[in-house]
Amino acid sequence: MNDVIIRPIEVLLVEDDPGDVVLTKEAFDDTGVRNKLSIVSDGEEAMRFLRREGDYTDAPRPDLVLLDLNLPRMDGRQVLGEIKADETLRTIPVVVLTTSEAEEDILRSYRLHANAYVTKPVDLDQFIRVVRQIDDFFVSVVKLPRS
């Protein structure tokens, strides 16, 4: 039998909807891997976290960003553009996790180099299942760069 050691990953959730934050936490809590989930609620805060500015000087570098598009202060499209334009941040995988099914949003996200685009299911159980699948994929399947 081949024992595979799965290392926990640092995940940054950029989400302004408190209900979706709770569901995402629940999905992460129910997995066997103890990933660290950091949460910010707007785009400007996300960039401060990623750049380790202000209150975030000791913030961990995320291995994965889960990014909502519709955020206050700086929307997710702008955040995605800034992450992928920044030499030190661009290797962090970004999964857009949003309610938008608009073709324009999907296309723009991929043009801004999103690693995946996932539409949030309206059904609560399905939402949790989708977050778990994202988590499982990035923990068990994908090879992530070391910080």
Short mmCIF file of C-alpha atoms in Angstrom, two decimals:
data_model
loop_
_atom_site.label_atom_id
_atom_site.label_comp_id
_atom_site.label_asym_id
_atom_site.label_seq_id
_atom_site.Cartn_x
_atom_site.Cartn_y
_atom_site.Cartn_z
CA MET A 1 0.00 0.00 0.00
CA ASN A 2 1.31 3.45 -0.93
CA ASP A 3 0.88 5.96 1.90
CA VAL A 4 0.59 9.49 0.60
CA ILE A 5 1.17 12.29 3.03
CA ILE A 6 -1.09 15.20 2.26
CA ARG A 7 0.14 18.50 3.58
CA PRO A 8 -2.46 21.06 4.62
CA ILE A 9 -2.64 24.11 2.41
CA GLU A 10 -3.24 27.79 3.14
CA VAL A 11 -6.45 29.00 1.50
CA LEU A 12 -7.58 32.61 1.24
CA LEU A 13 -11.33 33.02 0.83
CA VAL A 14 -12.33 36.42 -0.56
CA GLU A 15 -16.08 36.53 0.10
CA ASP A 16 -18.45 39.23 1.35
CA ASP A 17 -21.55 37.05 1.85
CA PRO A 18 -21.58 35.82 5.49
CA GLY A 19 -23.74 32.82 4.56
CA ASP A 20 -21.29 31.65 1.91
CA VAL A 21 -18.42 32.14 4.38
CA VAL A 22 -20.18 29.86 6.90
CA LEU A 23 -20.88 27.21 4.25
CA THR A 24 -17.29 27.31 2.99
CA LYS A 25 -15.95 26.95 6.53
CA GLU A 26 -18.29 24.01 7.08
CA ALA A 27 -17.12 22.33 3.88
CA PHE A 28 -13.47 22.78 4.90
CA ASP A 29 -14.11 21.60 8.47
CA ASP A 30 -15.65 18.36 7.21
CA THR A 31 -12.62 17.32 5.15
CA GLY A 32 -9.98 15.07 6.66
CA VAL A 33 -7.19 17.53 5.88
CA ARG A 34 -6.71 20.45 8.27
CA ASN A 35 -6.31 23.23 5.73
CA LYS A 36 -5.96 26.76 7.08
CA LEU A 37 -8.74 29.03 5.84
CA SER A 38 -8.19 32.79 6.04
CA ILE A 39 -11.11 35.04 5.18
CA VAL A 40 -11.34 38.62 3.93
CA SER A 41 -14.54 40.36 2.87
CA ASP A 42 -13.53 42.81 0.13
CA GLY A 43 -11.04 43.23 -2.67
CA GLU A 44 -8.90 45.90 -1.04
CA GLU A 45 -8.53 43.75 2.07
CA ALA A 46 -7.60 40.79 -0.15
CA MET A 47 -4.77 42.75 -1.73
CA ARG A 48 -3.49 43.95 1.67
CA PHE A 49 -3.55 40.31 2.87
CA LEU A 50 -1.71 39.05 -0.21
CA ARG A 51 0.87 41.84 -0.07
CA ARG A 52 1.19 41.51 3.72
CA GLU A 53 0.37 45.16 4.36
CA GLY A 54 -1.14 46.87 7.40
CA ASP A 55 -2.76 44.37 9.77
CA TYR A 56 -1.57 41.52 7.54
CA THR A 57 2.22 41.77 7.90
CA ASP A 58 2.27 38.24 9.36
CA ALA A 59 -0.32 36.77 6.98
CA PRO A 60 0.57 33.39 5.48
CA ARG A 61 1.11 33.22 1.74
CA PRO A 62 -1.93 31.37 0.37
CA ASP A 63 -1.49 28.22 -1.68
CA LEU A 64 -4.93 28.86 -3.17
CA VAL A 65 -7.32 31.82 -3.45
CA LEU A 66 -11.10 31.30 -3.66
CA LEU A 67 -12.37 34.56 -5.12
CA ASP A 68 -15.88 35.94 -5.43
CA LEU A 69 -16.35 38.39 -8.31
CA ASN A 70 -18.92 40.72 -6.78
CA LEU A 71 -17.10 42.36 -3.89
CA PRO A 72 -17.27 45.78 -2.25
CA ARG A 73 -14.51 48.39 -2.61
CA MET A 74 -12.59 46.48 -5.31
CA ASP A 75 -14.34 43.79 -7.27
CA GLY A 76 -13.01 40.30 -7.86
CA ARG A 77 -12.12 41.01 -11.48
CA GLN A 78 -9.76 43.79 -10.36
CA VAL A 79 -8.31 41.56 -7.62
CA LEU A 80 -7.70 38.76 -10.12
CA GLY A 81 -6.05 41.20 -12.54
CA GLU A 82 -3.75 42.54 -9.81
CA ILE A 83 -2.80 39.08 -8.55
CA LYS A 84 -1.89 37.82 -12.00
CA ALA A 85 -0.01 41.04 -12.89
CA ASP A 86 2.12 40.83 -9.75
CA GLU A 87 5.34 38.87 -10.21
CA THR A 88 5.33 37.65 -6.59
CA LEU A 89 1.65 36.62 -6.52
CA ARG A 90 0.88 35.30 -10.01
CA THR A 91 1.83 31.70 -9.23
CA ILE A 92 -0.91 31.43 -6.60
CA PRO A 93 -3.82 29.51 -8.15
CA VAL A 94 -7.07 31.50 -8.15
CA VAL A 95 -10.45 29.80 -8.37
CA VAL A 96 -13.28 32.18 -9.12
CA LEU A 97 -16.21 31.01 -6.99
CA THR A 98 -19.22 33.17 -7.81
CA THR A 99 -22.94 33.25 -8.50
CA SER A 100 -22.46 34.74 -11.97
CA GLU A 101 -23.12 32.45 -14.91
CA ALA A 102 -22.61 35.28 -17.41
CA GLU A 103 -20.45 34.24 -20.35
CA GLU A 104 -18.78 37.66 -20.19
CA ASP A 105 -17.64 37.03 -16.58
CA ILE A 106 -16.39 33.53 -17.41
CA LEU A 107 -14.44 34.72 -20.45
CA ARG A 108 -13.01 37.77 -18.67
CA SER A 109 -11.92 35.66 -15.69
CA TYR A 110 -10.00 33.26 -17.91
CA ARG A 111 -8.50 36.14 -19.89
CA LEU A 112 -7.25 37.46 -16.53
CA HIS A 113 -5.69 34.01 -15.98
CA ALA A 114 -8.08 32.50 -13.43
CA ASN A 115 -7.13 28.87 -12.85
CA ALA A 116 -10.79 27.80 -12.69
CA TYR A 117 -14.25 29.33 -12.77
CA VAL A 118 -16.92 27.70 -10.60
CA THR A 119 -20.52 28.85 -10.30
CA LYS A 120 -21.87 28.60 -6.76
CA PRO A 121 -24.80 26.21 -6.62
CA VAL A 122 -27.94 27.62 -5.00
CA ASP A 123 -28.62 24.36 -3.18
CA LEU A 124 -26.79 24.33 0.17
CA ASP A 125 -25.71 20.68 0.04
CA GLN A 126 -24.43 21.10 -3.50
CA PHE A 127 -22.54 24.26 -2.49
CA ILE A 128 -20.74 22.35 0.26
CA ARG A 129 -20.04 19.46 -2.13
CA VAL A 130 -18.53 21.85 -4.72
CA VAL A 131 -16.25 23.51 -2.15
CA ARG A 132 -15.11 20.08 -0.92
CA GLN A 133 -14.34 19.04 -4.50
CA ILE A 134 -12.25 22.17 -5.05
CA ASP A 135 -10.43 21.53 -1.78
CA ASP A 136 -9.87 17.86 -2.58
CA PHE A 137 -8.60 18.67 -6.08
CA PHE A 138 -6.06 21.23 -4.88
CA VAL A 139 -4.95 19.15 -1.89
CA SER A 140 -4.84 15.66 -3.41
CA VAL A 141 -4.40 16.08 -7.17
CA VAL A 142 -2.70 19.34 -8.06
CA LYS A 143 0.98 20.01 -7.42
CA LEU A 144 1.22 23.48 -5.89
CA PRO A 145 4.36 25.59 -5.92
CA ARG A 146 6.12 25.94 -2.58
CA SER A 147 6.01 29.53 -1.33
#
